[in-house]
Tab-separated table of N, CA and C in Angstrom:
chain	number	residue	atom	x	y	z
C	886	UNK	N	128.646	57.634	104.982
C	886	UNK	CA	127.512	58.086	105.749
C	886	UNK	C	126.521	58.848	104.867
C	887	UNK	N	127.073	59.758	104.017
C	887	UNK	CA	126.195	60.519	103.131
C	887	UNK	C	125.450	59.608	102.176
C	888	UNK	N	126.112	58.575	101.705
C	888	UNK	CA	125.477	57.626	100.795
C	888	UNK	C	124.346	56.903	101.523
C	889	UNK	N	124.541	56.551	102.778
C	889	UNK	CA	123.502	55.866	103.564
C	889	UNK	C	122.293	56.769	103.753
C	890	UNK	N	122.534	58.033	104.052
C	890	UNK	CA	121.427	58.980	104.218
C	890	UNK	C	120.702	59.158	102.892
C	891	UNK	N	121.460	59.324	101.810
C	891	UNK	CA	120.865	59.474	100.484
C	891	UNK	C	120.010	58.263	100.134
C	892	UNK	N	120.557	57.064	100.334
C	892	UNK	CA	119.803	55.848	100.021
C	892	UNK	C	118.577	55.705	100.913
C	893	UNK	N	118.716	56.075	102.180
C	893	UNK	CA	117.574	56.022	103.104
C	893	UNK	C	116.457	56.957	102.659
C	894	UNK	N	116.827	58.188	102.285
C	894	UNK	CA	115.839	59.160	101.786
C	894	UNK	C	115.203	58.672	100.488
C	895	UNK	N	116.017	58.140	99.604
C	895	UNK	CA	115.515	57.625	98.335
C	895	UNK	C	114.516	56.491	98.572
C	896	UNK	N	114.843	55.580	99.490
C	896	UNK	CA	113.956	54.470	99.818
C	896	UNK	C	112.652	54.974	100.440
C	897	UNK	N	112.757	55.963	101.343
C	897	UNK	CA	111.572	56.523	102.000
C	897	UNK	C	110.652	57.192	100.983
C	898	UNK	N	111.227	57.964	100.050
C	898	UNK	CA	110.415	58.606	99.013
C	898	UNK	C	109.729	57.572	98.138
C	899	UNK	N	110.451	56.529	97.782
C	899	UNK	CA	109.855	55.461	96.968
C	899	UNK	C	108.714	54.781	97.682
C	900	UNK	N	108.858	54.548	98.987
C	900	UNK	CA	107.796	53.927	99.781
C	900	UNK	C	106.571	54.825	99.835
C	901	UNK	N	106.791	56.133	100.043
C	901	UNK	CA	105.668	57.067	100.113
C	901	UNK	C	104.932	57.143	98.786
C	902	UNK	N	105.669	57.215	97.693
C	902	UNK	CA	105.022	57.266	96.374
C	902	UNK	C	104.265	55.984	96.083
C	903	UNK	N	104.823	54.866	96.458
C	903	UNK	CA	104.159	53.583	96.260
C	903	UNK	C	102.868	53.507	97.047
C	904	UNK	N	102.892	54.001	98.291
C	904	UNK	CA	101.694	53.977	99.135
C	904	UNK	C	100.610	54.875	98.546
C	905	UNK	N	101.025	56.013	97.986
C	905	UNK	CA	100.055	56.913	97.382
C	905	UNK	C	99.433	56.304	96.136
C	906	UNK	N	100.181	55.508	95.414
C	906	UNK	CA	99.684	54.908	94.180
C	906	UNK	C	99.055	53.537	94.410
C	907	UNK	N	99.056	53.042	95.649
C	907	UNK	CA	98.493	51.729	95.940
C	907	UNK	C	97.013	51.643	95.606
C	908	UNK	N	96.275	52.715	95.829
C	908	UNK	CA	94.862	52.762	95.498
C	908	UNK	C	94.610	54.106	94.818
C	909	UNK	N	94.896	54.190	93.516
C	909	UNK	CA	94.834	55.477	92.839
C	909	UNK	C	93.425	56.072	92.741
C	910	UNK	N	92.403	55.282	92.931
C	910	UNK	CA	91.038	55.804	92.821
C	910	UNK	C	90.178	55.180	93.911
C	911	UNK	N	89.910	55.959	94.940
C	911	UNK	CA	89.117	55.458	96.060
C	911	UNK	C	87.637	55.320	95.723
C	912	UNK	N	87.191	55.965	94.675
C	912	UNK	CA	85.762	55.997	94.357
C	912	UNK	C	85.479	55.473	92.953
C	913	UNK	N	86.149	54.407	92.564
C	913	UNK	CA	86.013	53.878	91.207
C	913	UNK	C	85.227	52.571	91.133
C	914	UNK	N	84.556	52.192	92.193
C	914	UNK	CA	83.756	50.969	92.137
C	914	UNK	C	82.445	51.257	91.405
C	915	UNK	N	81.732	50.209	91.047
C	915	UNK	CA	80.451	50.366	90.346
C	915	UNK	C	79.464	51.206	91.146
C	916	UNK	N	79.472	51.073	92.468
C	916	UNK	CA	78.545	51.846	93.307
C	916	UNK	C	78.783	53.349	93.119
C	917	UNK	N	80.049	53.757	93.034
C	917	UNK	CA	80.386	55.168	92.861
C	917	UNK	C	80.126	55.651	91.432
C	918	UNK	N	79.972	54.740	90.482
C	918	UNK	CA	79.745	55.101	89.084
C	918	UNK	C	78.264	55.048	88.696
C	919	UNK	N	77.402	54.726	89.643
C	919	UNK	CA	75.985	54.499	89.343
C	919	UNK	C	75.263	55.720	88.779
C	920	UNK	N	75.771	56.915	89.066
C	920	UNK	CA	75.110	58.142	88.616
C	920	UNK	C	75.880	58.803	87.476
C	921	UNK	N	76.886	58.108	86.938
C	921	UNK	CA	77.718	58.690	85.876
C	921	UNK	C	76.933	59.011	84.609
C	922	UNK	N	75.793	58.375	84.404
C	922	UNK	CA	75.011	58.649	83.191
C	922	UNK	C	74.519	60.098	83.145
C	923	UNK	N	74.544	60.789	84.289
C	923	UNK	CA	74.079	62.173	84.371
C	923	UNK	C	75.213	63.170	84.095
C	924	UNK	N	76.445	62.714	84.095
C	924	UNK	CA	77.599	63.598	83.914
C	924	UNK	C	77.623	64.119	82.477
C	925	UNK	N	77.799	65.433	82.321
C	925	UNK	CA	77.897	66.025	80.997
C	925	UNK	C	77.426	67.464	80.967
C	926	UNK	N	77.440	68.024	79.768
C	926	UNK	CA	76.930	69.375	79.502
C	926	UNK	C	75.569	69.200	78.845
C	927	UNK	N	74.526	69.747	79.458
C	927	UNK	CA	73.164	69.462	79.031
C	927	UNK	C	72.357	70.721	78.708
C	928	UNK	N	71.504	70.586	77.699
C	928	UNK	CA	70.408	71.520	77.472
C	928	UNK	C	69.171	70.811	77.998
C	929	UNK	N	68.338	71.544	78.725
C	929	UNK	CA	67.178	70.929	79.360
C	929	UNK	C	65.914	71.635	78.888
C	930	UNK	N	64.927	70.840	78.484
C	930	UNK	CA	63.619	71.374	78.086
C	930	UNK	C	62.548	70.764	78.986
C	931	UNK	N	61.433	71.469	79.102
C	931	UNK	CA	60.290	70.925	79.831
C	931	UNK	C	59.687	69.800	79.008
C	932	UNK	N	59.529	68.641	79.633
C	932	UNK	CA	59.018	67.471	78.909
C	932	UNK	C	57.603	67.668	78.390
C	933	UNK	N	56.794	68.435	79.106
C	933	UNK	CA	55.384	68.567	78.711
C	933	UNK	C	55.171	69.513	77.534
C	934	UNK	N	56.062	70.521	77.341
C	934	UNK	CA	55.817	71.462	76.246
C	934	UNK	C	57.044	71.728	75.367
C	935	UNK	N	58.194	71.155	75.693
C	935	UNK	CA	59.404	71.312	74.882
C	935	UNK	C	60.090	72.652	74.997
C	936	UNK	N	59.581	73.541	75.859
C	936	UNK	CA	60.194	74.857	76.021
C	936	UNK	C	61.472	74.745	76.842
C	937	UNK	N	62.463	75.596	76.546
C	937	UNK	CA	63.721	75.551	77.292
C	937	UNK	C	63.501	75.747	78.798
C	938	UNK	N	64.157	74.892	79.575
C	938	UNK	CA	64.101	75.005	81.036
C	938	UNK	C	65.407	75.586	81.566
C	939	UNK	N	66.530	75.256	80.900
C	939	UNK	CA	67.812	75.775	81.347
C	939	UNK	C	68.958	74.946	80.816
C	940	UNK	N	70.135	75.207	81.368
C	940	UNK	CA	71.314	74.419	81.048
C	940	UNK	C	71.880	73.871	82.354
C	941	UNK	N	72.513	72.716	82.259
C	941	UNK	CA	73.029	72.063	83.452
C	941	UNK	C	74.383	71.439	83.124
C	942	UNK	N	75.355	71.720	83.959
C	942	UNK	CA	76.675	71.125	83.832
C	942	UNK	C	76.871	70.186	85.012
C	943	UNK	N	77.091	68.919	84.701
C	943	UNK	CA	77.276	67.893	85.728
C	943	UNK	C	78.697	67.357	85.577
C	944	UNK	N	79.496	67.459	86.642
C	944	UNK	CA	80.899	67.050	86.555
C	944	UNK	C	81.279	66.166	87.743
C	945	UNK	N	82.254	65.298	87.485
C	945	UNK	CA	82.831	64.483	88.558
C	945	UNK	C	84.007	65.248	89.130
C	946	UNK	N	84.071	65.290	90.443
C	946	UNK	CA	85.132	66.023	91.122
C	946	UNK	C	85.669	65.209	92.291
C	947	UNK	N	86.686	65.748	92.929
C	947	UNK	CA	87.303	65.108	94.100
C	947	UNK	C	87.684	63.663	93.812
C	948	UNK	N	88.403	63.482	92.711
C	948	UNK	CA	88.883	62.151	92.362
C	948	UNK	C	87.770	61.179	92.009
C	949	UNK	N	86.648	61.701	91.517
C	949	UNK	CA	85.518	60.852	91.143
C	949	UNK	C	84.585	60.533	92.294
C	950	UNK	N	84.822	61.124	93.462
C	950	UNK	CA	84.001	60.826	94.645
C	950	UNK	C	82.760	61.704	94.746
C	951	UNK	N	82.703	62.801	93.981
C	951	UNK	CA	81.586	63.744	94.059
C	951	UNK	C	81.105	64.059	92.652
C	952	UNK	N	79.800	64.132	92.497
C	952	UNK	CA	79.205	64.641	91.263
C	952	UNK	C	78.592	65.990	91.607
C	953	UNK	N	79.038	67.008	90.890
C	953	UNK	CA	78.574	68.371	91.150
C	953	UNK	C	77.682	68.827	90.006
C	954	UNK	N	76.570	69.420	90.363
C	954	UNK	CA	75.617	69.975	89.406
C	954	UNK	C	75.652	71.491	89.488
C	955	UNK	N	75.664	72.150	88.325
C	955	UNK	CA	75.556	73.606	88.251
C	955	UNK	C	74.433	73.953	87.277
C	956	UNK	N	73.319	74.390	87.822
C	956	UNK	CA	72.105	74.668	87.063
C	956	UNK	C	71.963	76.173	86.818
C	957	UNK	N	71.588	76.521	85.579
C	957	UNK	CA	71.202	77.882	85.229
C	957	UNK	C	69.873	77.791	84.507
C	958	UNK	N	68.865	78.403	85.085
C	958	UNK	CA	67.516	78.349	84.531
C	958	UNK	C	67.389	79.207	83.280
C	959	UNK	N	66.471	78.818	82.401
C	959	UNK	CA	66.147	79.643	81.236
C	959	UNK	C	65.470	80.932	81.685
C	960	UNK	N	64.824	80.899	82.844
C	960	UNK	CA	64.268	82.117	83.437
C	960	UNK	C	65.409	82.864	84.110
C	961	UNK	N	65.705	84.077	83.667
C	961	UNK	CA	66.875	84.790	84.190
C	961	UNK	C	66.872	84.924	85.713
C	962	UNK	N	68.084	84.778	86.263
C	962	UNK	CA	68.265	85.046	87.680
C	962	UNK	C	68.178	83.850	88.610
C	963	UNK	N	67.845	82.660	88.096
C	963	UNK	CA	67.736	81.509	88.989
C	963	UNK	C	68.842	80.504	88.691
C	964	UNK	N	69.629	80.200	89.722
C	964	UNK	CA	70.712	79.226	89.607
C	964	UNK	C	70.707	78.334	90.838
C	965	UNK	N	71.377	77.209	90.719
C	965	UNK	CA	71.510	76.310	91.861
C	965	UNK	C	72.621	75.316	91.630
C	966	UNK	N	72.993	74.648	92.682
C	966	UNK	CA	74.039	73.638	92.596
C	966	UNK	C	73.699	72.481	93.531
C	967	UNK	N	74.181	71.316	93.162
C	967	UNK	CA	74.028	70.184	94.076
C	967	UNK	C	75.332	69.418	94.152
C	968	UNK	N	75.536	68.798	95.287
C	968	UNK	CA	76.635	67.868	95.493
C	968	UNK	C	76.008	66.509	95.714
C	969	UNK	N	76.496	65.524	94.975
C	969	UNK	CA	75.957	64.166	95.009
C	969	UNK	C	77.105	63.216	95.291
C	970	UNK	N	76.872	62.252	96.177
C	970	UNK	CA	77.934	61.305	96.489
C	970	UNK	C	77.353	59.993	96.969
C	971	UNK	N	78.129	58.940	96.775
C	971	UNK	CA	77.763	57.626	97.285
C	971	UNK	C	78.300	57.512	98.705
C	972	UNK	N	77.408	57.270	99.653
C	972	UNK	CA	77.782	57.111	101.051
C	972	UNK	C	78.032	55.625	101.293
C	973	UNK	N	79.298	55.249	101.386
C	973	UNK	CA	79.652	53.834	101.535
C	973	UNK	C	79.183	53.256	102.863
C	974	UNK	N	78.999	54.102	103.872
C	974	UNK	CA	78.529	53.626	105.172
C	974	UNK	C	77.067	53.195	105.108
C	975	UNK	N	76.219	54.036	104.489
C	975	UNK	CA	74.788	53.720	104.396
C	975	UNK	C	74.439	52.972	103.117
C	976	UNK	N	75.412	52.876	102.208
C	976	UNK	CA	75.248	52.205	100.914
C	976	UNK	C	74.114	52.822	100.095
C	977	UNK	N	74.099	54.168	100.082
C	977	UNK	CA	73.124	54.870	99.260
C	977	UNK	C	73.703	56.191	98.768
C	978	UNK	N	73.070	56.713	97.733
C	978	UNK	CA	73.448	58.006	97.192
C	978	UNK	C	72.770	59.103	97.986
C	979	UNK	N	73.450	60.243	98.110
C	979	UNK	CA	72.887	61.406	98.790
C	979	UNK	C	73.097	62.634	97.918
C	980	UNK	N	72.151	63.560	97.981
C	980	UNK	CA	72.258	64.821	97.258
C	980	UNK	C	71.900	65.958	98.198
C	981	UNK	N	72.661	67.036	98.107
C	981	UNK	CA	72.312	68.294	98.760
C	981	UNK	C	72.213	69.345	97.674
C	982	UNK	N	71.006	69.876	97.468
C	982	UNK	CA	70.734	70.921	96.485
C	982	UNK	C	70.588	72.241	97.236
C	983	UNK	N	71.227	73.295	96.708
C	983	UNK	CA	71.097	74.638	97.267
C	983	UNK	C	70.977	75.596	96.099
C	984	UNK	N	70.021	76.536	96.176
C	984	UNK	CA	69.883	77.492	95.076
C	984	UNK	C	70.119	78.924	95.559
C	985	UNK	N	70.053	79.862	94.619
C	985	UNK	CA	70.363	81.245	94.958
C	985	UNK	C	69.217	81.974	95.648
C	986	UNK	N	68.132	81.273	95.977
C	986	UNK	CA	67.079	81.865	96.810
C	986	UNK	C	67.245	81.436	98.265
C	987	UNK	N	68.215	80.554	98.511
C	987	UNK	CA	68.426	80.041	99.865
C	987	UNK	C	67.688	78.738	100.124
C	988	UNK	N	66.920	78.270	99.153
C	988	UNK	CA	66.207	77.006	99.324
C	988	UNK	C	67.197	75.848	99.221
C	989	UNK	N	66.890	74.774	99.927
C	989	UNK	CA	67.737	73.581	99.864
C	989	UNK	C	66.861	72.340	99.916
C	990	UNK	N	67.438	71.239	99.482
C	990	UNK	CA	66.740	69.964	99.486
C	990	UNK	C	67.772	68.872	99.712
C	991	UNK	N	67.493	67.980	100.647
C	991	UNK	CA	68.361	66.834	100.911
C	991	UNK	C	67.629	65.579	100.469
C	992	UNK	N	68.329	64.752	99.689
C	992	UNK	CA	67.738	63.530	99.145
C	992	UNK	C	68.679	62.362	99.369
C	993	UNK	N	68.118	61.149	99.335
C	993	UNK	CA	68.942	59.939	99.410
C	993	UNK	C	68.202	58.806	98.720
C	994	UNK	N	68.973	57.847	98.214
C	994	UNK	CA	68.368	56.709	97.521
C	994	UNK	C	69.412	55.940	96.744
C	995	UNK	N	68.963	55.221	95.726
C	995	UNK	CA	69.862	54.370	94.954
C	995	UNK	C	69.401	54.223	93.514
C	996	UNK	N	70.274	53.635	92.729
C	996	UNK	CA	69.957	53.332	91.333
C	996	UNK	C	69.252	51.989	91.271
C	997	UNK	N	68.232	51.947	90.415
C	997	UNK	CA	67.526	50.705	90.122
C	997	UNK	C	67.394	50.638	88.608
C	998	UNK	N	68.043	49.644	88.014
C	998	UNK	CA	68.075	49.506	86.559
C	998	UNK	C	68.637	50.781	85.933
C	999	UNK	N	67.871	51.451	85.075
C	999	UNK	CA	68.365	52.651	84.395
C	999	UNK	C	67.911	53.944	85.077
C	1000	UNK	N	67.523	53.853	86.351
C	1000	UNK	CA	67.028	55.033	87.064
C	1000	UNK	C	67.760	55.245	88.388
C	1001	UNK	N	68.056	56.514	88.676
C	1001	UNK	CA	68.517	56.912	89.997
C	1001	UNK	C	67.305	57.541	90.670
C	1002	UNK	N	66.918	57.002	91.828
C	1002	UNK	CA	65.724	57.467	92.525
C	1002	UNK	C	66.143	57.945	93.914
C	1003	UNK	N	65.999	59.259	94.143
C	1003	UNK	CA	66.367	59.859	95.417
C	1003	UNK	C	65.139	60.526	96.020
C	1004	UNK	N	64.981	60.383	97.334
C	1004	UNK	CA	63.819	60.940	98.029
C	1004	UNK	C	64.239	61.695	99.275
C	1005	UNK	N	63.406	62.652	99.660
C	1005	UNK	CA	63.636	63.393	100.897
C	1005	UNK	C	63.067	62.608	102.069
C	1006	UNK	N	63.421	63.008	103.257
C	1006	UNK	CA	62.729	62.505	104.437
C	1006	UNK	C	61.330	63.108	104.429
C	1007	UNK	N	60.360	62.454	105.050
C	1007	UNK	CA	59.004	63.025	105.116
C	1007	UNK	C	59.017	64.371	105.850
C	1008	UNK	N	58.152	65.283	105.384
C	1008	UNK	CA	58.004	66.579	106.039
C	1008	UNK	C	56.514	66.919	106.059
C	1009	UNK	N	56.111	67.818	106.944
C	1009	UNK	CA	54.700	68.181	107.079
C	1009	UNK	C	54.482	69.578	106.524
C	1010	UNK	N	53.463	69.686	105.662
C	1010	UNK	CA	53.069	70.972	105.096
C	1010	UNK	C	51.551	71.019	105.038
C	1011	UNK	N	50.959	72.029	105.619
C	1011	UNK	CA	49.498	72.194	105.639
C	1011	UNK	C	48.800	70.936	106.144
C	1012	UNK	N	49.385	70.301	107.155
C	1012	UNK	CA	48.775	69.116	107.759
C	1012	UNK	C	48.994	67.828	106.985
C	1013	UNK	N	49.705	67.896	105.858
C	1013	UNK	CA	49.978	66.711	105.061
C	1013	UNK	C	51.432	66.274	105.264
C	1014	UNK	N	51.650	64.970	105.306
C	1014	UNK	CA	53.007	64.439	105.351
C	1014	UNK	C	53.409	64.115	103.923
C	1015	UNK	N	54.452	64.818	103.451
C	1015	UNK	CA	54.854	64.741	102.058
C	1015	UNK	C	56.311	64.289	101.934
C	1016	UNK	N	56.671	63.839	100.724
C	1016	UNK	CA	58.032	63.440	100.392
C	1016	UNK	C	58.328	63.957	98.992
C	1017	UNK	N	59.519	64.531	98.817
C	1017	UNK	CA	60.001	64.861	97.475
C	1017	UNK	C	60.709	63.631	96.930
C	1018	UNK	N	60.393	63.252	95.696
C	1018	UNK	CA	61.080	62.139	95.028
C	1018	UNK	C	61.507	62.611	93.644
C	1019	UNK	N	62.813	62.482	93.377
C	1019	UNK	CA	63.326	62.841	92.061
C	1019	UNK	C	63.907	61.583	91.428
C	1020	UNK	N	63.479	61.331	90.185
C	1020	UNK	CA	63.928	60.169	89.436
C	1020	UNK	C	64.621	60.641	88.165
C	1021	UNK	N	65.879	60.207	87.993
C	1021	UNK	CA	66.631	60.458	86.769
C	1021	UNK	C	66.637	59.156	85.978
C	1022	UNK	N	66.181	59.199	84.739
C	1022	UNK	CA	66.122	58.007	83.896
C	1022	UNK	C	67.097	58.157	82.737
C	1023	UNK	N	68.013	57.187	82.623
C	1023	UNK	CA	68.952	57.159	81.501
C	1023	UNK	C	68.239	56.528	80.319
C	1024	UNK	N	67.969	57.330	79.298
C	1024	UNK	CA	67.269	56.842	78.105
C	1024	UNK	C	68.256	56.221	77.118
C	1025	UNK	N	67.746	55.324	76.273
C	1025	UNK	CA	68.600	54.620	75.314
C	1025	UNK	C	69.272	55.554	74.314
C	1026	UNK	N	68.661	56.703	74.032
C	1026	UNK	CA	69.240	57.642	73.062
C	1026	UNK	C	70.299	58.560	73.680
C	1027	UNK	N	70.641	58.351	74.965
C	1027	UNK	CA	71.654	59.162	75.639
C	1027	UNK	C	71.090	60.348	76.393
C	1028	UNK	N	69.809	60.623	76.217
C	1028	UNK	CA	69.179	61.704	76.974
C	1028	UNK	C	68.851	61.209	78.388
C	1029	UNK	N	68.511	62.146	79.255
C	1029	UNK	CA	68.143	61.819	80.635
C	1029	UNK	C	66.862	62.574	80.971
C	1030	UNK	N	65.897	61.877	81.536
C	1030	UNK	CA	64.681	62.529	82.021
C	1030	UNK	C	64.802	62.706	83.528
C	1031	UNK	N	64.508	63.912	84.007
C	1031	UNK	CA	64.466	64.171	85.442
C	1031	UNK	C	63.027	64.494	85.810
C	1032	UNK	N	62.451	63.668	86.673
C	1032	UNK	CA	61.068	63.842	87.114
C	1032	UNK	C	61.057	64.052	88.618
C	1033	UNK	N	60.588	65.231	89.043
C	1033	UNK	CA	60.517	65.593	90.468
C	1033	UNK	C	59.044	65.587	90.857
C	1034	UNK	N	58.714	64.654	91.736
C	1034	UNK	CA	57.337	64.497	92.193
C	1034	UNK	C	57.242	64.761	93.688
C	1035	UNK	N	56.064	65.208	94.103
C	1035	UNK	CA	55.747	65.362	95.518
C	1035	UNK	C	54.695	64.311	95.837
C	1036	UNK	N	54.959	63.510	96.866
C	1036	UNK	CA	54.075	62.402	97.210
C	1036	UNK	C	53.486	62.563	98.613
C	1037	UNK	N	52.257	62.109	98.750
C	1037	UNK	CA	51.640	61.919	100.061
C	1037	UNK	C	51.374	60.419	100.149
C	1038	UNK	N	52.138	59.754	100.987
C	1038	UNK	CA	52.096	58.295	100.994
C	1038	UNK	C	52.616	57.804	99.653
C	1039	UNK	N	51.861	56.948	98.976
C	1039	UNK	CA	52.253	56.449	97.657
C	1039	UNK	C	51.639	57.257	96.518
C	1040	UNK	N	50.839	58.265	96.856
C	1040	UNK	CA	50.113	59.034	95.845
C	1040	UNK	C	50.883	60.291	95.450
C	1041	UNK	N	51.088	60.486	94.131
C	1041	UNK	CA	51.723	61.694	93.621
C	1041	UNK	C	50.692	62.821	93.696
C	1042	UNK	N	51.049	63.882	94.445
C	1042	UNK	CA	50.136	65.018	94.584
C	1042	UNK	C	50.519	66.189	93.682
C	1043	UNK	N	51.776	66.217	93.220
C	1043	UNK	CA	52.219	67.304	92.348
C	1043	UNK	C	53.494	66.890	91.612
C	1044	UNK	N	53.683	67.496	90.452
C	1044	UNK	CA	54.938	67.354	89.714
C	1044	UNK	C	55.621	68.713	89.778
C	1045	UNK	N	56.768	68.759	90.452
C	1045	UNK	CA	57.502	70.018	90.599
C	1045	UNK	C	58.315	70.327	89.347
C	1046	UNK	N	58.808	69.281	88.668
C	1046	UNK	CA	59.623	69.490	87.469
C	1046	UNK	C	59.646	68.194	86.676
C	1047	UNK	N	59.572	68.343	85.345
C	1047	UNK	CA	59.692	67.205	84.446
C	1047	UNK	C	60.508	67.692	83.253
C	1048	UNK	N	61.797	67.360	83.269
C	1048	UNK	CA	62.690	67.878	82.248
C	1048	UNK	C	63.401	66.790	81.459
C	1049	UNK	N	63.713	67.103	80.215
C	1049	UNK	CA	64.452	66.196	79.354
C	1049	UNK	C	65.815	66.825	79.055
C	1050	UNK	N	66.871	66.105	79.405
C	1050	UNK	CA	68.251	66.534	79.206
C	1050	UNK	C	68.773	65.954	77.890
C	1051	UNK	N	69.329	66.813	77.049
C	1051	UNK	CA	70.037	66.344	75.860
C	1051	UNK	C	71.423	66.976	75.881
C	1052	UNK	N	72.421	66.232	75.400
C	1052	UNK	CA	73.811	66.707	75.416
C	1052	UNK	C	73.956	67.940	74.544
C	1053	UNK	N	74.741	68.897	75.039
C	1053	UNK	CA	75.033	70.124	74.273
C	1053	UNK	C	75.977	69.779	73.132
């Protein structure tokens, strides 16, 4: 009887371990890897004048299902973080940015060629309907350009940030 119980437990444990290892990576498809070019330890400068903008650590977490950003500005006292993930239901990437001033930004979009392009939903400010659009471009030299534009319709009305990321 003890041998039967032992063998039954052994079989049950083997089945459970096998089931856990059946799909070792739920987020390892190409769609989930589309933003991997941004992962790393980065020094960031302003593209227009080359002055330091800050440092950014981008890491994959939760078994590769989440890309987390941790930003520290070159201007003392400003930090922020974002969580980025591929939403398999909507088949698009989403980002939630939150900083230490309480500001937040929600974006969604997809990769096209060597660019990840995420945009906010339209919002109204001073009677204008605007959209935030951030484009990350994977450059051939391994650097990444992040361009944050504010649009009214198809027209760019402002550039909020234009930074060049180089690996630390």
